[in-house]
PDB file of C-alpha atoms in Angstrom:
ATOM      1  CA  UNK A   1     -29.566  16.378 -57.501  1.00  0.00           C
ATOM      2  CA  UNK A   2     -29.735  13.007 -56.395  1.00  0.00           C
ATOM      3  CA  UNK A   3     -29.863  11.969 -52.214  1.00  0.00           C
ATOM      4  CA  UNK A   4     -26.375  10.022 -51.511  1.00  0.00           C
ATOM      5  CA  UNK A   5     -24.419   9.321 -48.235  1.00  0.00           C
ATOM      6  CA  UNK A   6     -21.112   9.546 -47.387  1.00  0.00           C
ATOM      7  CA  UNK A   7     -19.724   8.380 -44.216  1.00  0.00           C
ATOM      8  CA  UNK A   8     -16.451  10.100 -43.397  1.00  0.00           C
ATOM      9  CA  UNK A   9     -13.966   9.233 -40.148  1.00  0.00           C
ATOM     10  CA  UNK A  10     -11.848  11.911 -39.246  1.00  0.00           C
ATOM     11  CA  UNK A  11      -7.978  11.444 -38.707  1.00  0.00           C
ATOM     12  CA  UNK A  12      -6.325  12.742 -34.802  1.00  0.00           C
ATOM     13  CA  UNK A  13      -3.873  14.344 -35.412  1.00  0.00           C
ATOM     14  CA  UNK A  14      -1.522  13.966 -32.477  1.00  0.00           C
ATOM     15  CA  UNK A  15       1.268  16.829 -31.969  1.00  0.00           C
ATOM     16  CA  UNK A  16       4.294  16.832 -29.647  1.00  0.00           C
ATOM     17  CA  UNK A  17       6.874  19.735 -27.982  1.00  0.00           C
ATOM     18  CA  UNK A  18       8.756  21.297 -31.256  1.00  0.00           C
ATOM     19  CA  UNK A  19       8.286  18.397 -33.326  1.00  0.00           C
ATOM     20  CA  UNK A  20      10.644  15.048 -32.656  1.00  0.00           C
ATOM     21  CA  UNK A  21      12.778  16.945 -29.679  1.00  0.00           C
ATOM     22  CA  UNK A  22      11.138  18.194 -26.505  1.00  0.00           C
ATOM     23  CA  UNK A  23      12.948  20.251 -23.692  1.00  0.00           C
ATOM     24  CA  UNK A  24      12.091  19.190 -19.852  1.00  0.00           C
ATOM     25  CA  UNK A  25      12.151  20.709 -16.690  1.00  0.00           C
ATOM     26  CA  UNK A  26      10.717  19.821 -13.473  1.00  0.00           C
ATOM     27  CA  UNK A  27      11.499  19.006  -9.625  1.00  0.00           C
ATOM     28  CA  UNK A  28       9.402  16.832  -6.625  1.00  0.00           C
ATOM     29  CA  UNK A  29       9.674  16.398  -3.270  1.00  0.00           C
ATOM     30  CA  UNK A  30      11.254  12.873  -1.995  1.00  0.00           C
ATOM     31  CA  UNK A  31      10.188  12.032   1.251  1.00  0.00           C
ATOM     32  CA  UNK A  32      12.883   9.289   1.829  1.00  0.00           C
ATOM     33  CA  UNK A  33      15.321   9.132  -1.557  1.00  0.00           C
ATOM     34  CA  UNK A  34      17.824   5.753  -1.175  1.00  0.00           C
ATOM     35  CA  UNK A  35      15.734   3.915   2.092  1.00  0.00           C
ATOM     36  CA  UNK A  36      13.388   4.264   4.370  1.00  0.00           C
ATOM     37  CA  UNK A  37      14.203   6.879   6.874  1.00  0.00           C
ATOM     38  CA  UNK A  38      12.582   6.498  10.182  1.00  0.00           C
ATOM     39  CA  UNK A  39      12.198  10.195  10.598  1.00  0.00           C
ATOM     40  CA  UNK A  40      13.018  12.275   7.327  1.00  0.00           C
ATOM     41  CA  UNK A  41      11.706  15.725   7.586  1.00  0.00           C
ATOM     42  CA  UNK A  42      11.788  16.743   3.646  1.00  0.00           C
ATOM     43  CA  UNK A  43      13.453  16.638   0.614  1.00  0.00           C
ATOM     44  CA  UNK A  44      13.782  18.150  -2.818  1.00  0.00           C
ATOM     45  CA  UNK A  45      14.420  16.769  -6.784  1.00  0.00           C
ATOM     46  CA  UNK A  46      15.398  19.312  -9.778  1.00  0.00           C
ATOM     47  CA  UNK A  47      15.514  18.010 -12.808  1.00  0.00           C
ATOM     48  CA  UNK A  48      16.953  19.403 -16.333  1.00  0.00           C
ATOM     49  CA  UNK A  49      16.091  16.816 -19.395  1.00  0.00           C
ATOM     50  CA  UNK A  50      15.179  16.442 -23.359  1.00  0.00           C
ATOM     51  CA  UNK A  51      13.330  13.803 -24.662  1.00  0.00           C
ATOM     52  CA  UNK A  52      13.208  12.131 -28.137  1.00  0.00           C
ATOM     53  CA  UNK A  53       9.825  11.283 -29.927  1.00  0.00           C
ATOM     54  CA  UNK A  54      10.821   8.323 -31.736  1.00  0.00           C
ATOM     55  CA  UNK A  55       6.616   8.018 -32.650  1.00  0.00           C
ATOM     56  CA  UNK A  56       3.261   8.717 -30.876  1.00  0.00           C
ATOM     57  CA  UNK A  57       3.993   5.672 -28.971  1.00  0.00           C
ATOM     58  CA  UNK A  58       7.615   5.988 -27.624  1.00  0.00           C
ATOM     59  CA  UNK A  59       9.655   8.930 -25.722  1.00  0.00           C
ATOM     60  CA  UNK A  60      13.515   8.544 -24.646  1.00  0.00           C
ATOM     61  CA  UNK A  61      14.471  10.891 -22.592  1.00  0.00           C
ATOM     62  CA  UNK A  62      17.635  11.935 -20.764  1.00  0.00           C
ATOM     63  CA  UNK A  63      17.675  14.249 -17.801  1.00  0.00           C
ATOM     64  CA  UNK A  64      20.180  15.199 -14.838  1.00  0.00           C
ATOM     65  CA  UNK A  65      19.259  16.606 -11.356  1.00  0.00           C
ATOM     66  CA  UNK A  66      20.336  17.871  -8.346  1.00  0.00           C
ATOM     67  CA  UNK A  67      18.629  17.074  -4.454  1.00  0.00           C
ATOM     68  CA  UNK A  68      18.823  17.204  -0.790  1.00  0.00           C
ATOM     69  CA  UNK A  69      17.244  15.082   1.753  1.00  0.00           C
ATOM     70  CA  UNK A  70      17.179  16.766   5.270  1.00  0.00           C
ATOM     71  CA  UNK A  71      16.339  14.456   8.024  1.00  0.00           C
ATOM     72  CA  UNK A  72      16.227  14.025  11.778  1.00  0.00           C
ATOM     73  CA  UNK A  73      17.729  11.070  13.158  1.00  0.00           C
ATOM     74  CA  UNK A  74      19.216   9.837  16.669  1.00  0.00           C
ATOM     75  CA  UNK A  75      22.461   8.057  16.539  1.00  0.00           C
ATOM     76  CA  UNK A  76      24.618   7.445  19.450  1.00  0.00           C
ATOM     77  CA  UNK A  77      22.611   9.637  21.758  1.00  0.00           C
ATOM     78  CA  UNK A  78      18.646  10.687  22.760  1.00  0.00           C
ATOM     79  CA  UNK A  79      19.513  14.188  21.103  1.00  0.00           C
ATOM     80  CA  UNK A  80      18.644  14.935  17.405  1.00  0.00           C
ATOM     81  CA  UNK A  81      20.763  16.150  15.134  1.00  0.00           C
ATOM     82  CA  UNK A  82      20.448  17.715  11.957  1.00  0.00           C
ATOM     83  CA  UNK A  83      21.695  15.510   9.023  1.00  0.00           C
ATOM     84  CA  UNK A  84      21.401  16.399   5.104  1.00  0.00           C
ATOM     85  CA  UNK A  85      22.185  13.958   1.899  1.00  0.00           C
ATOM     86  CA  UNK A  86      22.588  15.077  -1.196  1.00  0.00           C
ATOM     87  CA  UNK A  87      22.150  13.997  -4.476  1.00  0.00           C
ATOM     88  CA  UNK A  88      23.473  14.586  -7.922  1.00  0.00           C
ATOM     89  CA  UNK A  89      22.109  11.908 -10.640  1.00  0.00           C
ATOM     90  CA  UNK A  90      21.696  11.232 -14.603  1.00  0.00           C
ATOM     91  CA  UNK A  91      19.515   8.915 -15.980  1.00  0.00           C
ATOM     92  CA  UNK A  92      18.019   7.372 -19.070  1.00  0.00           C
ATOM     93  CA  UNK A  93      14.431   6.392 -19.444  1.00  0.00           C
ATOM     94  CA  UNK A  94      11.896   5.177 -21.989  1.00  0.00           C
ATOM     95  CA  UNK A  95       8.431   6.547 -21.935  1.00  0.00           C
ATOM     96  CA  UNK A  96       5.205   4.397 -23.104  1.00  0.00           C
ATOM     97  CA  UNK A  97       2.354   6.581 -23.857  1.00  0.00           C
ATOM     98  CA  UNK A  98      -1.329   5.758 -24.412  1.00  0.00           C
ATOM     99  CA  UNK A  99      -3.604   8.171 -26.367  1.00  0.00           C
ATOM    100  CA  UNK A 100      -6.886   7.153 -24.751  1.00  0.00           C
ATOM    101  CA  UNK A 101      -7.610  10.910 -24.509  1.00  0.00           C
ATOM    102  CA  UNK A 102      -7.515  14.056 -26.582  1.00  0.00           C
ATOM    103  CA  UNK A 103      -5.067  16.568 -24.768  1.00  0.00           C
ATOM    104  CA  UNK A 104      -4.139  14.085 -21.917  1.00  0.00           C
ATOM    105  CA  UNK A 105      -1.265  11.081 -22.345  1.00  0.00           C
ATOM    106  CA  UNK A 106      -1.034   8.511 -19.674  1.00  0.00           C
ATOM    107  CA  UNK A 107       2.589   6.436 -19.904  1.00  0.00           C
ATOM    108  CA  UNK A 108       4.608   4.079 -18.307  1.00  0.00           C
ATOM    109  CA  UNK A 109       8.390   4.300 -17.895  1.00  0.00           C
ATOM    110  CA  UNK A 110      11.552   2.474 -17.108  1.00  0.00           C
ATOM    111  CA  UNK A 111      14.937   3.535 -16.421  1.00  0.00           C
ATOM    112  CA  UNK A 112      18.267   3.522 -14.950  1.00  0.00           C
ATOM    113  CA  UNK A 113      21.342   5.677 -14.273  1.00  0.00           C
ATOM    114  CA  UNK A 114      24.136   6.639 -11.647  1.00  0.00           C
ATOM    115  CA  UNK A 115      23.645   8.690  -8.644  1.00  0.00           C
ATOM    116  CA  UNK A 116      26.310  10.180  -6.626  1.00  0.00           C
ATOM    117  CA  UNK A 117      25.613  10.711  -2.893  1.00  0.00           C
ATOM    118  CA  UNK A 118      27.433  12.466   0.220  1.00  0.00           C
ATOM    119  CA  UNK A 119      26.092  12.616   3.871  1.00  0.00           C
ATOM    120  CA  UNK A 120      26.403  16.077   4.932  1.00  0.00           C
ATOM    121  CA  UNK A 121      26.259  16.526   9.413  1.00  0.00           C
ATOM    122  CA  UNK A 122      26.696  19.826  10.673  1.00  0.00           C
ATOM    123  CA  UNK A 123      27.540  21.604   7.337  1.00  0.00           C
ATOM    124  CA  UNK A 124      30.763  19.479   6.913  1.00  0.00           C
ATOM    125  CA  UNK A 125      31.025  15.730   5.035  1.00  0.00           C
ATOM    126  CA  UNK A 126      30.093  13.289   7.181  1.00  0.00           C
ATOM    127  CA  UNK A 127      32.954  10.941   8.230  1.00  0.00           C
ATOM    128  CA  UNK A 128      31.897   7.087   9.102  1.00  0.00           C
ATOM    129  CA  UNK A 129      32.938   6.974  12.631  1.00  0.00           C
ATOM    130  CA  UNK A 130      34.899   3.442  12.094  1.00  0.00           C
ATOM    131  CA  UNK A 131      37.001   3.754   9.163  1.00  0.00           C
ATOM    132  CA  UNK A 132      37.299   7.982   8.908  1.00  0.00           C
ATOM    133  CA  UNK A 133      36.203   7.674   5.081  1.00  0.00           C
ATOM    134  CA  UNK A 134      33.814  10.088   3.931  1.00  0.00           C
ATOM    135  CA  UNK A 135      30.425   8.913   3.375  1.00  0.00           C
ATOM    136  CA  UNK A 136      30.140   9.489  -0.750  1.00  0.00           C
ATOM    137  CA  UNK A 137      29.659   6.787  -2.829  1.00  0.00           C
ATOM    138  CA  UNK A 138      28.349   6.288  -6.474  1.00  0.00           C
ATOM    139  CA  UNK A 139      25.906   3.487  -7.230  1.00  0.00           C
ATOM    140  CA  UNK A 140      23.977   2.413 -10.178  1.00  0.00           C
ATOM    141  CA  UNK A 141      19.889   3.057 -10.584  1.00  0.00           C
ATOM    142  CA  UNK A 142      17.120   1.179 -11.378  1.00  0.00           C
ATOM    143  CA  UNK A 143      13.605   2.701 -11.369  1.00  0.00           C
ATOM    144  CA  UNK A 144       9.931   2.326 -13.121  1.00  0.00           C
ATOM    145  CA  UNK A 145       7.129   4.624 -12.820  1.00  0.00           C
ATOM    146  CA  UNK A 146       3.605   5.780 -14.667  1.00  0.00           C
ATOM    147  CA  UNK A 147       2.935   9.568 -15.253  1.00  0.00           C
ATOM    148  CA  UNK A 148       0.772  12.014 -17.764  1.00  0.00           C
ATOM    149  CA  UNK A 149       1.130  14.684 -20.178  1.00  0.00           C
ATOM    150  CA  UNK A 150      -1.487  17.371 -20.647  1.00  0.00           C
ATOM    151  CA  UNK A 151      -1.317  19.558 -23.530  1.00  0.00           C
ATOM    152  CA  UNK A 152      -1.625  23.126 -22.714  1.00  0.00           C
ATOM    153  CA  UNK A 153      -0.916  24.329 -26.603  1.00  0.00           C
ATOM    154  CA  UNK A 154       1.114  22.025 -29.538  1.00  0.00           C
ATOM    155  CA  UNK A 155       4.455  22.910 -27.692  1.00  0.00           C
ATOM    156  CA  UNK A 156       3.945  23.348 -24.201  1.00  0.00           C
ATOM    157  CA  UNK A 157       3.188  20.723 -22.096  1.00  0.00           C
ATOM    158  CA  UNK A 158       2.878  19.850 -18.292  1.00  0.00           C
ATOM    159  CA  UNK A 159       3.713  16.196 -16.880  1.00  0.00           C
ATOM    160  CA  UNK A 160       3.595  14.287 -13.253  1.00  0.00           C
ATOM    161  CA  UNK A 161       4.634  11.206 -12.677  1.00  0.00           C
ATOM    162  CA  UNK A 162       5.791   8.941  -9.472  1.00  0.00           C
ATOM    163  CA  UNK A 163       8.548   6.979 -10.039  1.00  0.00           C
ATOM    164  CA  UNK A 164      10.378   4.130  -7.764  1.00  0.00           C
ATOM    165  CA  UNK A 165      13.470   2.313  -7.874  1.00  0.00           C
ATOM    166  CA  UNK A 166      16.660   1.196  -5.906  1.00  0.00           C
ATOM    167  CA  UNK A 167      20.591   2.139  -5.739  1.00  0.00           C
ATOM    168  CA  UNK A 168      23.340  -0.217  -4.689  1.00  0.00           C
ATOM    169  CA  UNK A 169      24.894   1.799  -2.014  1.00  0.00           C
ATOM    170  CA  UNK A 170      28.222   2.279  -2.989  1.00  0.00           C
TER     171      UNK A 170
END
């Protein structure tokens, strides 16, 4: 019956989306994908993706998408016209995460890919007026970004991020 102490630290134990393998989904709105567009009305990002866990530390992840950018623009006259781009991509990223908190997980990421691209005007492809070739091209991707996770139970989570880059127009 003798007093003692014991001082005990508790492990975290840190879970991810059905164990090493996680399924994504998600979309965005781009307000000027590929430039800056003087006068680009909207434009939409969905995304299909899994990413690895290779620890608590790093994600890879791998994800495809499909878009449209619909914009306004003059171009030989004072009238607007209604243009559209649109975008198919796949890309490759790596995921940094920091555990500062319990159920949220800021990271950092970096990644490329290819994007394919065609200029849409008046529901048909657009044609460049100089050389008649249609305005598709593929180019390569580079982009960086932050986001977060939050844990809504061990297997589902939800995630934002912003992300930037640049394509080499094709």
């Amino acid at each position: 019956k003798a007093q003692s102490q014991l001082d005990v630290r508790l492990a975290r134990a840190r879970s991810s989306a059905s164990g090493k393998w996680q399924a994504m989904l998600g979309g965005g709105v781009i307000k000027a994908m590929g430039g800056v567009l003087s006068e680009a009305s909207y434009g939409y990002m969905i995304k299909l993706g899994a990413g690895f866990n290779l620890n608590d530390k790093f994600t890879f992840c791998v994800n495809g998408g499909y878009g449209s950018n619909k914009l306004r623009e003059t171009v030989w006259e004072a009238n607007y016209e209604l243009y559209q781009t649109n975008y198919i991509n796949a890309e490759v990223d790596a995921r940094y995460k920091f555990h500062f908190w319990e159920k949220i997980v800021p990271y950092l990421m970096a990644g490329g890919g290819i994007l394919y691209w065609e200029n849409v005007y008046n529901g048909a492809l657009y044609k460049d007026p100089a050389t008649q070739e249609d305005q598709t091209a593929v180019s390569p991707v580079i982009a960086g970004g932050a986001g977060a996770e939050y844990q809504i139970t061990p297997s589902i989570f939800l995630w934002a991020q912003g992300k930037g880059g640049m394509f080499l127009s094709g």
